[in-house]
Amino acid sequence: MNIEQIKAVVADTPYDFLRKDPRLGKNIILLTLGGSHAYGMEKEDSDLDIRGITLNSKQEILLGKDFQTITDLPTDTAIYSFNKIIELLTKANPNTVEQLGCRPEQYLYLSEIGKELLANRKMFLSKLCIHSFGNYGQAQLRRLENKSARLTSQAEYERHILNSIENAFFTFRERYLTCPEESIRLYLDDSSRPEMEKEIFMDVHLKHYPLRDYANMWNDMKSIVSSYNKIGKRNKTAMTHNKLGKHMAHTLRLYMMCIDILEKEEIITCRTEEHDLLMKIRNGEFLNENRQPIPEFYEILDEYDKRFEYAKTHTALPELPDYKRIEEFQADINERVIKGEIYK
């Protein structure tokens, strides 16, 4: 479907909730494409995903309430509240950051407030994307390796696990009591186990630390390790329906998007320049006769991984987003809602 056909679909009956739900309607500030259509990687049979942002009501703002997200499963639509999207963008959440980097024609609706948000999108960019995209990318890579049953070296496999845990550690500071530097140290070293060349080891030096926080951190690390050692129902389904090529393309796209943020300080959701490569991957041209990724795909992936490693150590982005500017922007919009100035 082209953009005019998509607009016609969204104007039809199945999407009436966008116009009739009191939390939506005139409160919507941004409506755009999600999924493959947003990335420029759609095929004729691709599902249409719609993403958007709607303002919180005066009552919600004054009472500190928030519905957060409105989802409509039949149409694959997700609309975030303004306060929730600000929270997620500040944390560099990949699924919401991409809403700020679509091509102009991909925005099905954009209010004046929506335009203000796009104009100020760089205030959300920081090195946090290294960890948010890193966590997401590593999770995608784990699923990809499980799906393809790729025979990586044991040491390389262990390194992926360690990288995932290190990315998770960055989020611990938001959820658990911060522990001193070097109090928990993880590293690779030679293993004494006959089936392993390398193994993750840990040095722990904690005093007077909450047991529940430590138990939760341990469970998080255990979950990451376990996810590498099993193929879940979702993975089996993907293999059965020949979706491995799509997954391979989206894994690579994550690298591309994060590298742009780090190097160019730009959010580029629609991958126009890499379109042909990504579509070849998605269409299975990098799979062998057994529907397994060929070595050339991993060579491309490894090259982007190297670019990502270089970009994250040389980026000019700040460690953290511009919290002051973000809070002032959020407060200004919510104040205008309370005063009834938004729709004048």
GROMACS .gro file of C-alpha atoms in nm:
model
  344
    1MET     CA    1   0.000   0.000   0.000
    2ASN     CA    2   0.115   0.351  -0.070
    3ILE     CA    3   0.065   0.630   0.182
    4GLU     CA    4  -0.264   0.748   0.028
    5GLN     CA    5  -0.406   0.396   0.044
    6ILE     CA    6  -0.295   0.369   0.407
    7LYS     CA    7  -0.469   0.697   0.491
    8ALA     CA    8  -0.787   0.566   0.329
    9VAL     CA    9  -0.768   0.247   0.537
   10VAL     CA   10  -0.718   0.444   0.860
   11ALA     CA   11  -1.015   0.666   0.770
   12ASP     CA   12  -1.239   0.359   0.743
   13THR     CA   13  -1.465   0.194   1.003
   14PRO     CA   14  -1.212  -0.040   1.176
   15TYR     CA   15  -1.022   0.269   1.293
   16ASP     CA   16  -1.325   0.460   1.419
   17PHE     CA   17  -1.194   0.421   1.775
   18LEU     CA   18  -0.927   0.680   1.687
   19ARG     CA   19  -1.203   0.936   1.638
   20LYS     CA   20  -1.460   0.818   1.895
   21ASP     CA   21  -1.252   0.730   2.202
   22PRO     CA   22  -1.268   1.039   2.432
   23ARG     CA   23  -0.898   0.993   2.516
   24LEU     CA   24  -0.811   1.014   2.147
   25GLY     CA   25  -0.988   1.221   1.881
   26LYS     CA   26  -0.878   1.584   1.908
   27ASN     CA   27  -0.629   1.486   2.180
   28ILE     CA   28  -0.407   1.298   1.932
   29ILE     CA   29  -0.092   1.495   1.851
   30LEU     CA   30   0.086   1.242   1.632
   31LEU     CA   31  -0.017   0.944   1.424
   32THR     CA   32   0.238   0.753   1.221
   33LEU     CA   33   0.338   0.416   1.082
   34GLY     CA   34   0.500   0.138   1.280
   35GLY     CA   35   0.667  -0.189   1.195
   36SER     CA   36   0.779  -0.276   0.843
   37HIS     CA   37   0.594   0.016   0.682
   38ALA     CA   38   0.780   0.260   0.907
   39TYR     CA   39   1.116   0.101   0.826
   40GLY     CA   40   1.049   0.100   0.449
   41MET     CA   41   1.073  -0.280   0.457
   42GLU     CA   42   0.711  -0.374   0.388
   43LYS     CA   43   0.594  -0.639   0.145
   44GLU     CA   44   0.254  -0.679  -0.018
   45ASP     CA   45   0.131  -0.899   0.266
   46SER     CA   46   0.282  -0.692   0.550
   47ASP     CA   47   0.050  -0.602   0.836
   48LEU     CA   48  -0.031  -0.235   0.889
   49ASP     CA   49   0.087  -0.110   1.229
   50ILE     CA   50  -0.022   0.234   1.350
   51ARG     CA   51   0.153   0.419   1.632
   52GLY     CA   52   0.063   0.749   1.793
   53ILE     CA   53   0.066   0.988   2.086
   54THR     CA   54  -0.228   1.151   2.261
   55LEU     CA   55  -0.240   1.421   2.528
   56ASN     CA   56  -0.329   1.347   2.887
   57SER     CA   57  -0.652   1.508   3.006
   58LYS     CA   58  -0.667   1.798   3.251
   59GLN     CA   59  -0.801   1.564   3.522
   60GLU     CA   60  -0.524   1.308   3.468
   61ILE     CA   61  -0.256   1.575   3.487
   62LEU     CA   62  -0.392   1.732   3.808
   63LEU     CA   63  -0.456   1.396   3.980
   64GLY     CA   64  -0.132   1.234   3.865
   65LYS     CA   65  -0.314   0.957   3.678
   66ASP     CA   66  -0.216   0.807   3.344
   67PHE     CA   67  -0.374   0.543   3.119
   68GLN     CA   68  -0.029   0.506   2.953
   69THR     CA   69  -0.127   0.315   2.639
   70ILE     CA   70  -0.436   0.245   2.433
   71THR     CA   71  -0.406  -0.064   2.214
   72ASP     CA   72  -0.638  -0.205   1.951
   73LEU     CA   73  -0.535  -0.559   1.862
   74PRO     CA   74  -0.750  -0.604   1.549
   75THR     CA   75  -0.576  -0.308   1.381
   76ASP     CA   76  -0.233  -0.347   1.546
   77THR     CA   77  -0.258   0.007   1.682
   78ALA     CA   78  -0.083   0.145   1.990
   79ILE     CA   79  -0.136   0.502   2.112
   80TYR     CA   80   0.081   0.630   2.397
   81SER     CA   81  -0.022   0.899   2.642
   82PHE     CA   82   0.192   1.213   2.629
   83ASN     CA   83   0.334   1.162   2.978
   84LYS     CA   84   0.415   0.796   2.910
   85ILE     CA   85   0.586   0.865   2.578
   86ILE     CA   86   0.804   1.133   2.742
   87GLU     CA   87   0.912   0.879   3.003
   88LEU     CA   88   0.995   0.616   2.741
   89LEU     CA   89   1.172   0.859   2.507
   90THR     CA   90   1.384   0.983   2.796
   91LYS     CA   91   1.496   0.624   2.853
   92ALA     CA   92   1.573   0.587   2.479
   93ASN     CA   93   1.320   0.308   2.438
   94PRO     CA   94   1.374   0.180   2.080
   95ASN     CA   95   1.005   0.111   2.009
   96THR     CA   96   0.909   0.472   2.087
   97VAL     CA   97   1.220   0.656   1.967
   98GLU     CA   98   1.143   0.536   1.615
   99GLN     CA   99   0.818   0.738   1.616
  100LEU     CA  100   1.029   1.055   1.605
  101GLY     CA  101   1.232   0.951   1.300
  102CYS     CA  102   0.975   0.871   1.032
  103ARG     CA  103   0.974   1.041   0.692
  104PRO     CA  104   0.742   1.347   0.671
  105GLU     CA  105   0.492   1.168   0.446
  106GLN     CA  106   0.467   0.881   0.695
  107TYR     CA  107   0.298   1.099   0.955
  108LEU     CA  108  -0.073   1.041   0.902
  109TYR     CA  109  -0.154   1.326   1.140
  110LEU     CA  110   0.062   1.582   1.314
  111SER     CA  111  -0.079   1.859   1.534
  112GLU     CA  112   0.111   2.175   1.629
  113ILE     CA  113   0.211   2.005   1.956
  114GLY     CA  114   0.326   1.703   1.757
  115LYS     CA  115   0.540   1.929   1.542
  116GLU     CA  116   0.691   2.083   1.857
  117LEU     CA  117   0.778   1.737   1.985
  118LEU     CA  118   0.954   1.646   1.659
  119ALA     CA  119   1.138   1.977   1.655
  120ASN     CA  120   1.273   1.906   2.004
  121ARG     CA  121   1.353   1.537   1.955
  122LYS     CA  122   1.728   1.578   2.000
  123MET     CA  123   1.679   1.660   2.368
  124PHE     CA  124   1.607   1.289   2.422
  125LEU     CA  125   1.931   1.167   2.264
  126SER     CA  126   2.207   1.045   2.492
  127LYS     CA  127   2.440   0.753   2.551
  128LEU     CA  128   2.148   0.573   2.711
  129CYS     CA  129   2.068   0.448   2.360
  130ILE     CA  130   2.385   0.235   2.377
  131HIS     CA  131   2.226   0.030   2.650
  132SER     CA  132   1.859   0.044   2.549
  133PHE     CA  133   1.932  -0.049   2.188
  134GLY     CA  134   2.208  -0.281   2.309
  135ASN     CA  135   1.969  -0.475   2.532
  136TYR     CA  136   1.711  -0.497   2.256
  137GLY     CA  137   1.966  -0.582   1.990
  138GLN     CA  138   2.129  -0.851   2.201
  139ALA     CA  139   1.789  -1.003   2.272
  140GLN     CA  140   1.715  -1.006   1.900
  141LEU     CA  141   2.054  -1.162   1.832
  142ARG     CA  142   1.993  -1.435   2.091
  143ARG     CA  143   1.663  -1.523   1.924
  144LEU     CA  144   1.828  -1.515   1.586
  145GLU     CA  145   2.106  -1.749   1.693
  146ASN     CA  146   1.856  -1.984   1.853
  147LYS     CA  147   1.635  -1.980   1.546
  148SER     CA  148   1.917  -2.042   1.304
  149ALA     CA  149   2.094  -2.295   1.527
  150ARG     CA  150   2.416  -2.122   1.428
  151LEU     CA  151   2.730  -2.303   1.545
  152THR     CA  152   2.921  -2.017   1.704
  153SER     CA  153   3.232  -2.091   1.902
  154GLN     CA  154   3.164  -2.152   2.267
  155ALA     CA  155   3.382  -1.856   2.371
  156GLU     CA  156   3.197  -1.621   2.134
  157TYR     CA  157   2.864  -1.752   2.261
  158GLU     CA  158   2.971  -1.680   2.617
  159ARG     CA  159   3.080  -1.328   2.518
  160HIS     CA  160   2.729  -1.255   2.387
  161ILE     CA  161   2.584  -1.361   2.722
  162LEU     CA  162   2.827  -1.134   2.907
  163ASN     CA  163   2.741  -0.838   2.682
  164SER     CA  164   2.371  -0.888   2.750
  165ILE     CA  165   2.425  -0.899   3.125
  166GLU     CA  166   2.643  -0.587   3.114
  167ASN     CA  167   2.370  -0.403   2.924
  168ALA     CA  168   2.117  -0.516   3.185
  169PHE     CA  169   2.345  -0.390   3.461
  170PHE     CA  170   2.300  -0.038   3.330
  171THR     CA  171   1.928  -0.053   3.409
  172PHE     CA  172   1.985  -0.189   3.760
  173ARG     CA  173   2.062   0.161   3.888
  174GLU     CA  174   1.701   0.260   3.814
  175ARG     CA  175   1.548  -0.042   3.985
  176TYR     CA  176   1.778  -0.140   4.266
  177LEU     CA  177   1.995   0.024   4.530
  178THR     CA  178   2.312   0.138   4.358
  179CYS     CA  179   2.617  -0.062   4.463
  180PRO     CA  180   2.973   0.072   4.458
  181GLU     CA  181   3.187   0.043   4.146
  182GLU     CA  182   3.364  -0.292   4.112
  183SER     CA  183   3.149  -0.444   4.389
  184ILE     CA  184   3.006  -0.679   4.125
  185ARG     CA  185   3.250  -0.759   3.848
  186LEU     CA  186   3.182  -1.001   3.564
  187TYR     CA  187   3.445  -1.118   3.318
  188LEU     CA  188   3.546  -1.400   3.084
  189ASP     CA  189   3.822  -1.640   3.177
  190ASP     CA  190   3.941  -1.992   3.097
  191SER     CA  191   3.698  -2.258   3.212
  192SER     CA  192   3.779  -2.583   3.389
  193ARG     CA  193   3.467  -2.744   3.246
  194PRO     CA  194   3.554  -2.989   2.968
  195GLU     CA  195   3.270  -2.869   2.746
  196MET     CA  196   3.366  -2.500   2.775
  197GLU     CA  197   3.664  -2.304   2.651
  198LYS     CA  198   3.568  -1.977   2.823
  199GLU     CA  199   3.324  -1.906   3.103
  200ILE     CA  200   3.175  -1.603   3.276
  201PHE     CA  201   3.309  -1.552   3.627
  202MET     CA  202   3.209  -1.298   3.888
  203ASP     CA  203   3.372  -1.124   4.183
  204VAL     CA  204   3.123  -0.996   4.440
  205HIS     CA  205   3.213  -0.767   4.730
  206LEU     CA  206   2.898  -0.630   4.892
  207LYS     CA  207   2.830  -0.514   5.246
  208HIS     CA  208   2.499  -0.412   5.399
  209TYR     CA  209   2.320  -0.456   5.067
  210PRO     CA  210   1.944  -0.533   5.052
  211LEU     CA  211   1.892  -0.905   4.999
  212ARG     CA  212   1.581  -0.856   4.784
  213ASP     CA  213   1.762  -0.622   4.545
  214TYR     CA  214   2.046  -0.870   4.509
  215ALA     CA  215   1.801  -1.157   4.457
  216ASN     CA  216   1.623  -0.961   4.184
  217MET     CA  217   1.951  -0.877   4.011
  218TRP     CA  218   2.050  -1.242   4.030
  219ASN     CA  219   1.718  -1.347   3.878
  220ASP     CA  220   1.767  -1.097   3.594
  221MET     CA  221   2.111  -1.239   3.517
  222LYS     CA  222   1.982  -1.595   3.545
  223SER     CA  223   1.702  -1.515   3.301
  224ILE     CA  224   1.951  -1.386   3.043
  225VAL     CA  225   2.166  -1.699   3.072
  226SER     CA  226   1.860  -1.924   3.049
  227SER     CA  227   1.733  -1.746   2.739
  228TYR     CA  228   2.046  -1.850   2.554
  229ASN     CA  229   1.988  -2.215   2.632
  230LYS     CA  230   1.640  -2.273   2.506
  231ILE     CA  231   1.433  -2.224   2.196
  232GLY     CA  232   1.096  -2.087   2.295
  233LYS     CA  233   0.761  -2.130   2.132
  234ARG     CA  234   0.801  -1.796   1.956
  235ASN     CA  235   1.126  -1.909   1.797
  236LYS     CA  236   0.973  -2.235   1.673
  237THR     CA  237   0.680  -2.046   1.527
  238ALA     CA  238   0.913  -1.810   1.343
  239MET     CA  239   1.102  -2.101   1.190
  240THR     CA  240   0.778  -2.277   1.090
  241HIS     CA  241   0.647  -1.969   0.911
  242ASN     CA  242   0.980  -1.885   0.743
  243LYS     CA  243   1.015  -1.555   0.927
  244LEU     CA  244   1.387  -1.594   0.988
  245GLY     CA  245   1.481  -1.359   0.704
  246LYS     CA  246   1.255  -1.088   0.848
  247HIS     CA  247   1.412  -1.131   1.190
  248MET     CA  248   1.762  -1.113   1.041
  249ALA     CA  249   1.678  -0.787   0.863
  250HIS     CA  250   1.529  -0.626   1.173
  251THR     CA  251   1.829  -0.726   1.385
  252LEU     CA  252   2.059  -0.550   1.138
  253ARG     CA  253   1.825  -0.250   1.120
  254LEU     CA  254   1.861  -0.196   1.496
  255TYR     CA  255   2.236  -0.160   1.454
  256MET     CA  256   2.189   0.088   1.170
  257MET     CA  257   1.947   0.303   1.365
  258CYS     CA  258   2.158   0.318   1.681
  259ILE     CA  259   2.476   0.395   1.485
  260ASP     CA  260   2.297   0.691   1.324
  261ILE     CA  261   2.195   0.821   1.665
  262LEU     CA  262   2.550   0.789   1.798
  263GLU     CA  263   2.733   0.922   1.491
  264LYS     CA  264   2.489   1.170   1.335
  265GLU     CA  265   2.268   1.249   1.636
  266GLU     CA  266   1.972   1.175   1.410
  267ILE     CA  267   1.678   0.936   1.438
  268ILE     CA  268   1.632   0.766   1.100
  269THR     CA  269   1.353   0.511   1.114
  270CYS     CA  270   1.292   0.458   0.743
  271ARG     CA  271   1.606   0.288   0.607
  272THR     CA  272   1.602   0.426   0.254
  273GLU     CA  273   1.977   0.399   0.189
  274GLU     CA  274   1.996   0.038   0.308
  275HIS     CA  275   1.659  -0.064   0.164
  276ASP     CA  276   1.789  -0.301  -0.103
  277LEU     CA  277   2.023  -0.486   0.133
  278LEU     CA  278   1.760  -0.519   0.405
  279MET     CA  279   1.499  -0.647   0.161
  280LYS     CA  280   1.740  -0.904   0.017
  281ILE     CA  281   1.798  -1.028   0.370
  282ARG     CA  282   1.428  -1.024   0.452
  283ASN     CA  283   1.339  -1.208   0.132
  284GLY     CA  284   1.571  -1.497   0.222
  285GLU     CA  285   1.862  -1.428  -0.013
  286PHE     CA  286   2.103  -1.475   0.278
  287LEU     CA  287   1.962  -1.817   0.374
  288ASN     CA  288   2.096  -2.148   0.246
  289GLU     CA  289   1.897  -2.447   0.120
  290ASN     CA  290   1.827  -2.549   0.480
  291ARG     CA  291   1.686  -2.203   0.562
  292GLN     CA  292   1.991  -2.117   0.774
  293PRO     CA  293   2.181  -1.783   0.755
  294ILE     CA  294   2.485  -1.804   0.527
  295PRO     CA  295   2.828  -1.682   0.647
  296GLU     CA  296   2.799  -1.363   0.440
  297PHE     CA  297   2.513  -1.244   0.660
  298TYR     CA  298   2.718  -1.281   0.974
  299GLU     CA  299   3.006  -1.098   0.807
  300ILE     CA  300   2.772  -0.803   0.749
  301LEU     CA  301   2.638  -0.827   1.103
  302ASP     CA  302   2.989  -0.841   1.248
  303GLU     CA  303   3.087  -0.533   1.048
  304TYR     CA  304   2.794  -0.337   1.190
  305ASP     CA  305   2.878  -0.465   1.537
  306LYS     CA  306   3.229  -0.322   1.496
  307ARG     CA  307   3.084   0.009   1.378
  308PHE     CA  308   2.854   0.012   1.680
  309GLU     CA  309   3.146  -0.055   1.918
  310TYR     CA  310   3.345   0.229   1.759
  311ALA     CA  311   3.049   0.470   1.756
  312LYS     CA  312   2.964   0.418   2.121
  313THR     CA  313   3.319   0.508   2.231
  314HIS     CA  314   3.351   0.810   1.999
  315THR     CA  315   3.003   0.963   2.011
  316ALA     CA  316   2.963   1.326   2.112
  317LEU     CA  317   2.628   1.254   2.278
  318PRO     CA  318   2.598   1.337   2.649
  319GLU     CA  319   2.589   1.060   2.907
  320LEU     CA  320   2.228   1.143   2.991
  321PRO     CA  321   1.947   1.325   2.809
  322ASP     CA  322   1.868   1.691   2.875
  323TYR     CA  323   1.640   1.624   3.172
  324LYS     CA  324   1.584   1.993   3.248
  325ARG     CA  325   1.478   2.075   2.895
  326ILE     CA  326   1.257   1.765   2.877
  327GLU     CA  327   1.083   1.849   3.204
  328GLU     CA  328   1.027   2.210   3.095
  329PHE     CA  329   0.880   2.093   2.765
  330GLN     CA  330   0.652   1.838   2.935
  331ALA     CA  331   0.539   2.090   3.197
  332ASP     CA  332   0.468   2.354   2.932
  333ILE     CA  333   0.249   2.122   2.725
  334ASN     CA  334   0.060   1.995   3.030
  335GLU     CA  335   0.010   2.351   3.157
  336ARG     CA  336  -0.142   2.446   2.824
  337VAL     CA  337  -0.379   2.150   2.850
  338ILE     CA  338  -0.487   2.258   3.198
  339LYS     CA  339  -0.546   2.616   3.083
  340GLY     CA  340  -0.743   2.496   2.782
  341GLU     CA  341  -0.505   2.663   2.538
  342ILE     CA  342  -0.428   2.358   2.323
  343TYR     CA  343  -0.735   2.376   2.102
  344LYS     CA  344  -0.769   2.751   2.068
   0.00000   0.00000   0.00000
